[in-house]
Structures are given as C-alpha cells and as structure tokens.
CSV table of C-alpha atoms in Angstrom, one decimal:
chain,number,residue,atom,x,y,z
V,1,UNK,CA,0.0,0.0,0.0
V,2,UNK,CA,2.7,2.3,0.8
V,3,UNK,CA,4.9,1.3,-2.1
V,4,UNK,CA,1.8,2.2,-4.5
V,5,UNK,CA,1.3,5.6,-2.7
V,6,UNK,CA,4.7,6.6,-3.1
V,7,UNK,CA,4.9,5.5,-6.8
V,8,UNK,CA,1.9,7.3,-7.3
V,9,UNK,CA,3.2,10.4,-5.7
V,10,UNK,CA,6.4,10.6,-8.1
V,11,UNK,CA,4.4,9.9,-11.0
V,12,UNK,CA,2.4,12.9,-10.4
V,13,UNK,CA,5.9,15.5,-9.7
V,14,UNK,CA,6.9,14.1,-13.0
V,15,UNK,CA,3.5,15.3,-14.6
V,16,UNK,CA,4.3,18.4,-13.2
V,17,UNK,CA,8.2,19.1,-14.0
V,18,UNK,CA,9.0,20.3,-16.9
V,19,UNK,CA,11.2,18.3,-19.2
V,20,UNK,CA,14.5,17.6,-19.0
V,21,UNK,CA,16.5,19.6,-21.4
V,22,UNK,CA,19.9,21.2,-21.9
V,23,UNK,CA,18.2,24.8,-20.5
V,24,UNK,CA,17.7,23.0,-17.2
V,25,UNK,CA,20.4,20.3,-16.0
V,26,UNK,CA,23.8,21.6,-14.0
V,27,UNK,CA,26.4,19.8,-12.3
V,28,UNK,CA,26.7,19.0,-9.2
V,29,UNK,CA,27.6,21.6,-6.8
V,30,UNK,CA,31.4,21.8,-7.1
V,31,UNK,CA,32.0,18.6,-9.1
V,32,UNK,CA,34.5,21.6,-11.5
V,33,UNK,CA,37.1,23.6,-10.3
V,34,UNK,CA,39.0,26.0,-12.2
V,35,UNK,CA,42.6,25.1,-12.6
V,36,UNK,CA,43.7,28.8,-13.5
V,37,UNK,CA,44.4,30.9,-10.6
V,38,UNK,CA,42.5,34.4,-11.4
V,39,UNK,CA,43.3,38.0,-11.8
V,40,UNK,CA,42.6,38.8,-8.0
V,41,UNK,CA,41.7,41.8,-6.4
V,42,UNK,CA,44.9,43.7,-7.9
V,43,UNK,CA,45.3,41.9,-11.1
V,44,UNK,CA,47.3,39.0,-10.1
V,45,UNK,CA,50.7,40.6,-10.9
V,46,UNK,CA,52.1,41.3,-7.2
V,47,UNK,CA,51.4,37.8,-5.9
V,48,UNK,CA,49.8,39.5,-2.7
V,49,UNK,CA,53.4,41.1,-2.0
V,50,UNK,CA,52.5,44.5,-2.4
V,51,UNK,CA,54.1,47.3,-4.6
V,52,UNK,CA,58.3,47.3,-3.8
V,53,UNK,CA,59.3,48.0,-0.3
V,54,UNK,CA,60.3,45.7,2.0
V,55,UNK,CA,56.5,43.8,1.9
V,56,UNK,CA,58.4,42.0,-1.0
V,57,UNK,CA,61.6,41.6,-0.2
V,58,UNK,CA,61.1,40.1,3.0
V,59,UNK,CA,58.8,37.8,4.4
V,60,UNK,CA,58.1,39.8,7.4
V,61,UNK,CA,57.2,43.2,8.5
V,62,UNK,CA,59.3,46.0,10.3
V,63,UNK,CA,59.3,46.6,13.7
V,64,UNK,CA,56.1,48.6,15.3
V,65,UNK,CA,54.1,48.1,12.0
V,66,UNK,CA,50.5,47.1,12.6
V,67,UNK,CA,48.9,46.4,8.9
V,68,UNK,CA,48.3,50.0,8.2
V,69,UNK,CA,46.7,51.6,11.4
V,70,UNK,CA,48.1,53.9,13.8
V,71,UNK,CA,51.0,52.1,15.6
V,72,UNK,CA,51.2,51.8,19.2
V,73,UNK,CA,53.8,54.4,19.4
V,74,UNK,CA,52.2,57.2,17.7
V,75,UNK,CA,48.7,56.5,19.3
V,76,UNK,CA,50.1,57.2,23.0
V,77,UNK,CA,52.4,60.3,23.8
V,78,UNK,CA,55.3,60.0,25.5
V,79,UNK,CA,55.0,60.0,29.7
V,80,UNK,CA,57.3,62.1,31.4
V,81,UNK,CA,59.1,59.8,33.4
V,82,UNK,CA,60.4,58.6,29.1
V,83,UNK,CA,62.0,62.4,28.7
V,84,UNK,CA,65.6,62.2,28.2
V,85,UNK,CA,65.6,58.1,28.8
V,86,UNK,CA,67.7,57.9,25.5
V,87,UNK,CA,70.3,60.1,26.8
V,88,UNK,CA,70.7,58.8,30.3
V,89,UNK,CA,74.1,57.0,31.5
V,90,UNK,CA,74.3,53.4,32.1
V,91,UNK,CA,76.7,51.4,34.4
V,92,UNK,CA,76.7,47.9,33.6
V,93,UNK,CA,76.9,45.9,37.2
V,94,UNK,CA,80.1,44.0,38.3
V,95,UNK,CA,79.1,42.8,42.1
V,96,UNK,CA,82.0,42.0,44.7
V,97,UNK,CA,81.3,38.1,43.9
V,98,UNK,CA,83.1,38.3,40.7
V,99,UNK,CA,85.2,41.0,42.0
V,100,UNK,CA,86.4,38.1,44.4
V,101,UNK,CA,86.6,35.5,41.6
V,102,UNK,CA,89.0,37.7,39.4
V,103,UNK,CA,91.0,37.9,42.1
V,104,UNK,CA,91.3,34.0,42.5
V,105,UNK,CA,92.0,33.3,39.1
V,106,UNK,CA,95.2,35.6,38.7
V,107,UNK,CA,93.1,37.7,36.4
V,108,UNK,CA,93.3,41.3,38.4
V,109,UNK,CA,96.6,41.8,40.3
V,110,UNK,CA,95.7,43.2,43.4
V,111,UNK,CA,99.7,44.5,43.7
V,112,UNK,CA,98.8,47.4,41.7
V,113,UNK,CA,95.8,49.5,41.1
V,114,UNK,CA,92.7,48.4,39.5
V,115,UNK,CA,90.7,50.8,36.9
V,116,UNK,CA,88.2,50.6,34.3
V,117,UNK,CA,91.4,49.3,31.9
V,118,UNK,CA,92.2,46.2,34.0
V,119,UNK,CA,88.4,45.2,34.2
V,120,UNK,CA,88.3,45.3,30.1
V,121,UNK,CA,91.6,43.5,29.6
V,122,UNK,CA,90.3,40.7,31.7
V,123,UNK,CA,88.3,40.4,28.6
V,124,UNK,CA,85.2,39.2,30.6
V,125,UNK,CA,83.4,42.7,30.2
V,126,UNK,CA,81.7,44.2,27.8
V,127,UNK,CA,81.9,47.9,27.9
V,128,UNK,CA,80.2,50.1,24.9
V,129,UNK,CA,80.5,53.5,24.7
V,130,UNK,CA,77.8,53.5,21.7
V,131,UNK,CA,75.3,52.4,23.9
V,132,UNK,CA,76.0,54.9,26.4
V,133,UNK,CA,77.5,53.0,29.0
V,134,UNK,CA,79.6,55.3,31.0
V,135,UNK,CA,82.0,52.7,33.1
V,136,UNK,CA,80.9,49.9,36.0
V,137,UNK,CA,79.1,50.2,38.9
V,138,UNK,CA,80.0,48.0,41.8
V,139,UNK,CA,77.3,46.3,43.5
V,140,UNK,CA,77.3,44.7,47.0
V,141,UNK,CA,76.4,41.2,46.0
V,142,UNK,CA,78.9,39.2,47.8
V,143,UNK,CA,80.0,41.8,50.4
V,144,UNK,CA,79.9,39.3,53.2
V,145,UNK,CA,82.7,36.9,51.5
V,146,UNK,CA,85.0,39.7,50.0
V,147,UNK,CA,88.5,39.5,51.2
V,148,UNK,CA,90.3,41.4,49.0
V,149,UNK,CA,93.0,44.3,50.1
V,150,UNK,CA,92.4,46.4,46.6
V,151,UNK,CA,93.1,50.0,44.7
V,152,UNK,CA,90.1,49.9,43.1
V,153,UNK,CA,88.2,52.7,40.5
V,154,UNK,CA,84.8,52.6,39.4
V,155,UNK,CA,82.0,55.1,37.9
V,156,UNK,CA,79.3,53.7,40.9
V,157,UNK,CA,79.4,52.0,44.0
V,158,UNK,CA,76.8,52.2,46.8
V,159,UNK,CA,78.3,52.6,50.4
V,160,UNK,CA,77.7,48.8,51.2
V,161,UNK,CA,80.1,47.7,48.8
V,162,UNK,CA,82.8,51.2,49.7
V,163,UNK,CA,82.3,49.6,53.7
V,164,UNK,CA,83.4,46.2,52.5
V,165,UNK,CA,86.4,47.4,50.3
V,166,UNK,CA,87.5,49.6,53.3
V,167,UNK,CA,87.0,47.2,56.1
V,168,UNK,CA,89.8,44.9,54.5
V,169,UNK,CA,92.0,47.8,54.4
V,170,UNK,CA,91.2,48.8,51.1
V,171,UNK,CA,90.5,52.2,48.6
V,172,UNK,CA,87.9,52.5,46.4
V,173,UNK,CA,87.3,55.7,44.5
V,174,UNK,CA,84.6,56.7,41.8
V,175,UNK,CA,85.7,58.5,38.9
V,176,UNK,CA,84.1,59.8,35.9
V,177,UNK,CA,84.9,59.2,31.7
V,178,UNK,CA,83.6,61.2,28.8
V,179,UNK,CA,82.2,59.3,26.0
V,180,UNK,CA,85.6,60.2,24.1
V,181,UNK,CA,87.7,59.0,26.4
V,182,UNK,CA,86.0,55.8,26.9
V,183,UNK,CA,86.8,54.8,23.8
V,184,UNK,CA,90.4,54.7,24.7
V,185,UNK,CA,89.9,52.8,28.2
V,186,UNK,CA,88.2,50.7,27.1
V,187,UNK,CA,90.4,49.0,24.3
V,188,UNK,CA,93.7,50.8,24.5
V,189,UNK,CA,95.6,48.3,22.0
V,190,UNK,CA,92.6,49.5,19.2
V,191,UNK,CA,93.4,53.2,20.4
V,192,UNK,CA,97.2,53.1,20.5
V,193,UNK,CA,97.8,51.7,17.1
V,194,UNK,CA,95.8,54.5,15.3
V,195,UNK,CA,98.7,56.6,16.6
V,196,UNK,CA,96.9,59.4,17.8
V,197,UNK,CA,97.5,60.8,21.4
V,198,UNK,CA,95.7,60.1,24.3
V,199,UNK,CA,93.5,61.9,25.1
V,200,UNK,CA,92.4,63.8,28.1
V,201,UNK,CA,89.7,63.0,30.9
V,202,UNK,CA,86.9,65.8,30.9
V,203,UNK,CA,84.9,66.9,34.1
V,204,UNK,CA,82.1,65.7,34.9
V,205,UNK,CA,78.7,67.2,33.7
V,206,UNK,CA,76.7,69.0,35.9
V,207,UNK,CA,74.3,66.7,36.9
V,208,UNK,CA,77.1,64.4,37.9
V,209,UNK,CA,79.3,66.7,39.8
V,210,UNK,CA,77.1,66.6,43.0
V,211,UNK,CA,78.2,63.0,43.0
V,212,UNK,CA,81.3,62.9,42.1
V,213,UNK,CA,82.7,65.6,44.4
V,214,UNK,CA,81.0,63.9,47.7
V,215,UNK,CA,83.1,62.4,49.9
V,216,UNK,CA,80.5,60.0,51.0
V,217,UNK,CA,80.7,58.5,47.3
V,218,UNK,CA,84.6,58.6,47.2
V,219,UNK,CA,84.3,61.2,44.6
V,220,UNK,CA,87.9,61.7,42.7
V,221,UNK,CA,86.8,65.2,43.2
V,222,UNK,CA,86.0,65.4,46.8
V,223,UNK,CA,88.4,66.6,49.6
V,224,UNK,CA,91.0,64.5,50.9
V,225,UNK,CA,90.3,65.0,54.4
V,226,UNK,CA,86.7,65.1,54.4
V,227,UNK,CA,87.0,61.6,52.3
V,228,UNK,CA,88.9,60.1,55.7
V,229,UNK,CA,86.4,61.7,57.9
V,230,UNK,CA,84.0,59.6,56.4
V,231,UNK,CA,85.9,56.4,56.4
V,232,UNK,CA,85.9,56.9,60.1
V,233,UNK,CA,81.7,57.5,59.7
V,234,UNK,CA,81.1,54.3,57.8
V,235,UNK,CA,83.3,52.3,59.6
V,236,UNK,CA,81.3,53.4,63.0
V,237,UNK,CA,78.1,52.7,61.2
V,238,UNK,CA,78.7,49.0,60.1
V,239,UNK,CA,80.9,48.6,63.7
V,240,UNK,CA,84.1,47.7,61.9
V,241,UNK,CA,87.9,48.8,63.0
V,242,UNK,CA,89.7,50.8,59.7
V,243,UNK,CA,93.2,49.6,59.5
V,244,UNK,CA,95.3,52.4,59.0
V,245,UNK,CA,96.7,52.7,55.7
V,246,UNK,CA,99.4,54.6,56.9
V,247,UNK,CA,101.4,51.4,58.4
V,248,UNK,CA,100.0,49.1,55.7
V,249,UNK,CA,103.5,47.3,54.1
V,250,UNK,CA,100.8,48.1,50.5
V,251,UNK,CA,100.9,51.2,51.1
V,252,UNK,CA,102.5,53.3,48.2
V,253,UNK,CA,100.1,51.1,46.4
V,254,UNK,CA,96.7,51.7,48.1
V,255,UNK,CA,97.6,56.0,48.0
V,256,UNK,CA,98.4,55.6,43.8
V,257,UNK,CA,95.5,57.8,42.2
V,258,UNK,CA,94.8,59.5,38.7
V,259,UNK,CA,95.1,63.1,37.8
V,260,UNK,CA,91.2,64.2,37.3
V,261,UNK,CA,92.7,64.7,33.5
V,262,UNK,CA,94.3,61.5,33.2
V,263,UNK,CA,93.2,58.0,32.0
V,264,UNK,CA,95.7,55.7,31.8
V,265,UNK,CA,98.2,55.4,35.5
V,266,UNK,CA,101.8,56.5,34.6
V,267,UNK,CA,100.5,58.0,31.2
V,268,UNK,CA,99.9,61.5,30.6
V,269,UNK,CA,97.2,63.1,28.3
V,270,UNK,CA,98.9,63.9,24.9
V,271,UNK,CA,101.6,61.4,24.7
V,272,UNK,CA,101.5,58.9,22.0
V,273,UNK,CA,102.1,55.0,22.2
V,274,UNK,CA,103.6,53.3,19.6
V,275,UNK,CA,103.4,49.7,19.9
V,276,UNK,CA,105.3,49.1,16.8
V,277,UNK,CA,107.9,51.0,17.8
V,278,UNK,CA,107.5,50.1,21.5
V,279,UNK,CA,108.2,53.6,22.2
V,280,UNK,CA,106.4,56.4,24.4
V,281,UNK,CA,106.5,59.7,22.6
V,282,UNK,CA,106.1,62.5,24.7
V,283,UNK,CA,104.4,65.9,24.2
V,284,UNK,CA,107.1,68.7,24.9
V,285,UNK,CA,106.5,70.8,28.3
C-alpha cells in the first residue's frame, strides 16, 4: 500500500516538471574547479606582496608596523618619566662576587691599582660607549665573603660595597669618563695603534658633579680630608675597626690615584704610544 502511494506520488511530480533539457540540468555543486588561478583583487601581478618595499623583499614586516593603522607608538604620547631616557648614562653591574673571583684566578693583580682598563683587559666585560655606557658600577652582591686588600676605581658604588672594600684595608674611588675618552679605556691596543695621542679626561657634567665631588661616594673630586672623615663615619656605622693605611707594608700602592685629567696610571694626556715602535713619545712641556 505504501509502495503504491509513493509510486503514485512521483508519477504525479513528473507530470508536473518540466522536461529535461539542456536549458535545465547543472552539475553538481562543485563537481568543476577552475585550474587557472584568477586575476585577483589587484590583477594577479604582485602575488599578494605589495608594490616594492620591503612587503616584497622580506617575508616579514618592520618593527612597530600594525597592517596600516596607527602604531602603538604614535597612538600614545610620551610619559614624562620617558624624557631624556635615550640620553641617560648606564653602568653595567660587576658585584664583589666576581670581584672576588678575578682575584682568584690571577686575572686582576691586586699588587697594583685596578681601573676601568684592567676590568676590560680581563676580557670578561663588555663595555660600549655607543650604547652609552659610561663605566661599571660595583654592586654589594657578595660583600659578606670579599677579602680582598684592593686600589680599586669605578664610575658607581653604593656605600655597602665602599664599607666592604675599606673594612679589608682597602681604597675604592669613583671617577668619571667622557664618552671620548672611553673609547680609549676601554680598548687601548685598538686606540694606540691608530697613533693618535691620548687623550684627556673631561669633568664631569653638571648633573654628575654633586656626586662625584661627595666624599660620601669617594668622589675623585672630593676633599681629601673630608674623604677620611667619612671612612671613620662608615666604619662606626657598620661597627668595623679601619686599618690604618698609613702602616699598611701596600701602602704606596693603596695612596696611587689619577690626575682628574688623566686616563691611563703612569701616562699622561697627549703622549702617543707606539706599539710598533715600542716607544712612548712624549708631548714637549
């Protein structure tokens, strides 16, 4: 009964369709696929790469870009605690720890002073002028287990690290470099065999001579008297006994300083180096 319905049913839908003809049959729904690839939005000539710039010569985009809209840093101003961050000094950190461990591998003598010079040579340091690094600030990690007697000069130390070089009898003094002469300190073997003459240690600028002419911070500018007044201060404060550098067997050692002008111990600004000739030449008085 149900068969005959249904037959009945289809018969009649036939009745009513129209015939089949070549106005009225299609494939199936993606049974063909174009094997060309088409013109595209832009013609099909850029491959989606754009019109020259670097959106075809490289596979990725610069820095900052964000597809066309307004990048991140042009949408937002700049906050005031960003003025003048490009321009500030940095002082890569060198804590007492590895202070301490050049010391036990032979490679800083403590016999003789220790600068900015020594720390490069050691070859362990990396210290770029271009990127505005301005010397090494010493930093008190390891203070407890420092047992060093040094001469030591830096561009920063807090007074927890000064207390620990002083409390083993020591001298630490901070000192500033100008960008130009940095480039000399830093690599004197590059500096000397361009032949040119060294050059000579400018003042601070003025928003470092507050620092650099406290005694408190063993400023290379500060008095000489008010510096051991406060050796007496800090050694009070952290209830330690100063030796007395004065009957210290090290001591033409520990009292060797730098000029303010000078960069290099036992070489004056203005002389030239020749290490091909292994000669010193001398500027005339």
């Amino acid at each position: 009964m149900s068969i005959k319905h249904t037959t009945e049913k289809a018969l009649q839908l036939l009745r009513t369709l129209p015939r089949v003809t070549i106005g009225n049959i299609r494939d199936n729904p993606q049974s063909k696929q174009n094997k060309k690839r088409g013109r595209g939005q832009h013609g099909g000539d850029k491959h989606g790469a754009g019109n020259k710039g670097s959106g075809q010569r490289q596979n990725f985009t610069r820095l900052g870009y964000e597809t066309g809209n307004t990048p991140f840093y042009l949408r937002f101003g700049y906050e005031p605690y960003y003025k003048g961050h490009h321009l500030k000094r940095e002082y890569p950190p060198i804590s007492l720890n590895q202070l301490q461990k050049l010391i036990d591998t032979d490679r800083l003598d403590t016999r003789s002073p220790i600068d900015l010079t020594t720390i490069c040579n050691t070859g362990l340091f990396d210290i770029r002028p271009d990127l505005l690094h301005h010397g090494v600030q010493l930093t008190d990690e390891g203070a407890d287990d420092f047992r060093a007697k040094i001469n030591i000069e830096v561009q920063h130390a807090p007074e927890t690290v000064i207390a620990a070089v002083e409390r083993n009898g020591g001298v630490i003094r901070t000192a500033y470099y100008d960008p130009h002469s940095l480039y000399a300190v830093v690599n004197p073997k590059k500096w000397f065999e361009k032949g040119v003459p060294i050059p000579r240690r400018m003042l601070p600028p003025q928003d470092a001579v507050e620092y650099y002419t406290n005694a408190r911070n063993r400023g290379y500018l500060a008095d000489p008297e008010q510096i051991s007044q406060e050796r007496l201060v800090l050694a009070q404060k952290y209830g330690y006994t100063l030796p007395k550098i004065e009957d210290d067997p090290d001591y033409e050692m520990l009292v060797q300083t730098k000029d303010p002008r000078q960069i290099f111990l036992g070489l004056n600004p203005g002389w030239v180096v020749s290490l091909k000739d292994r000669a010193i030449i001398k500027a005339k008085q």
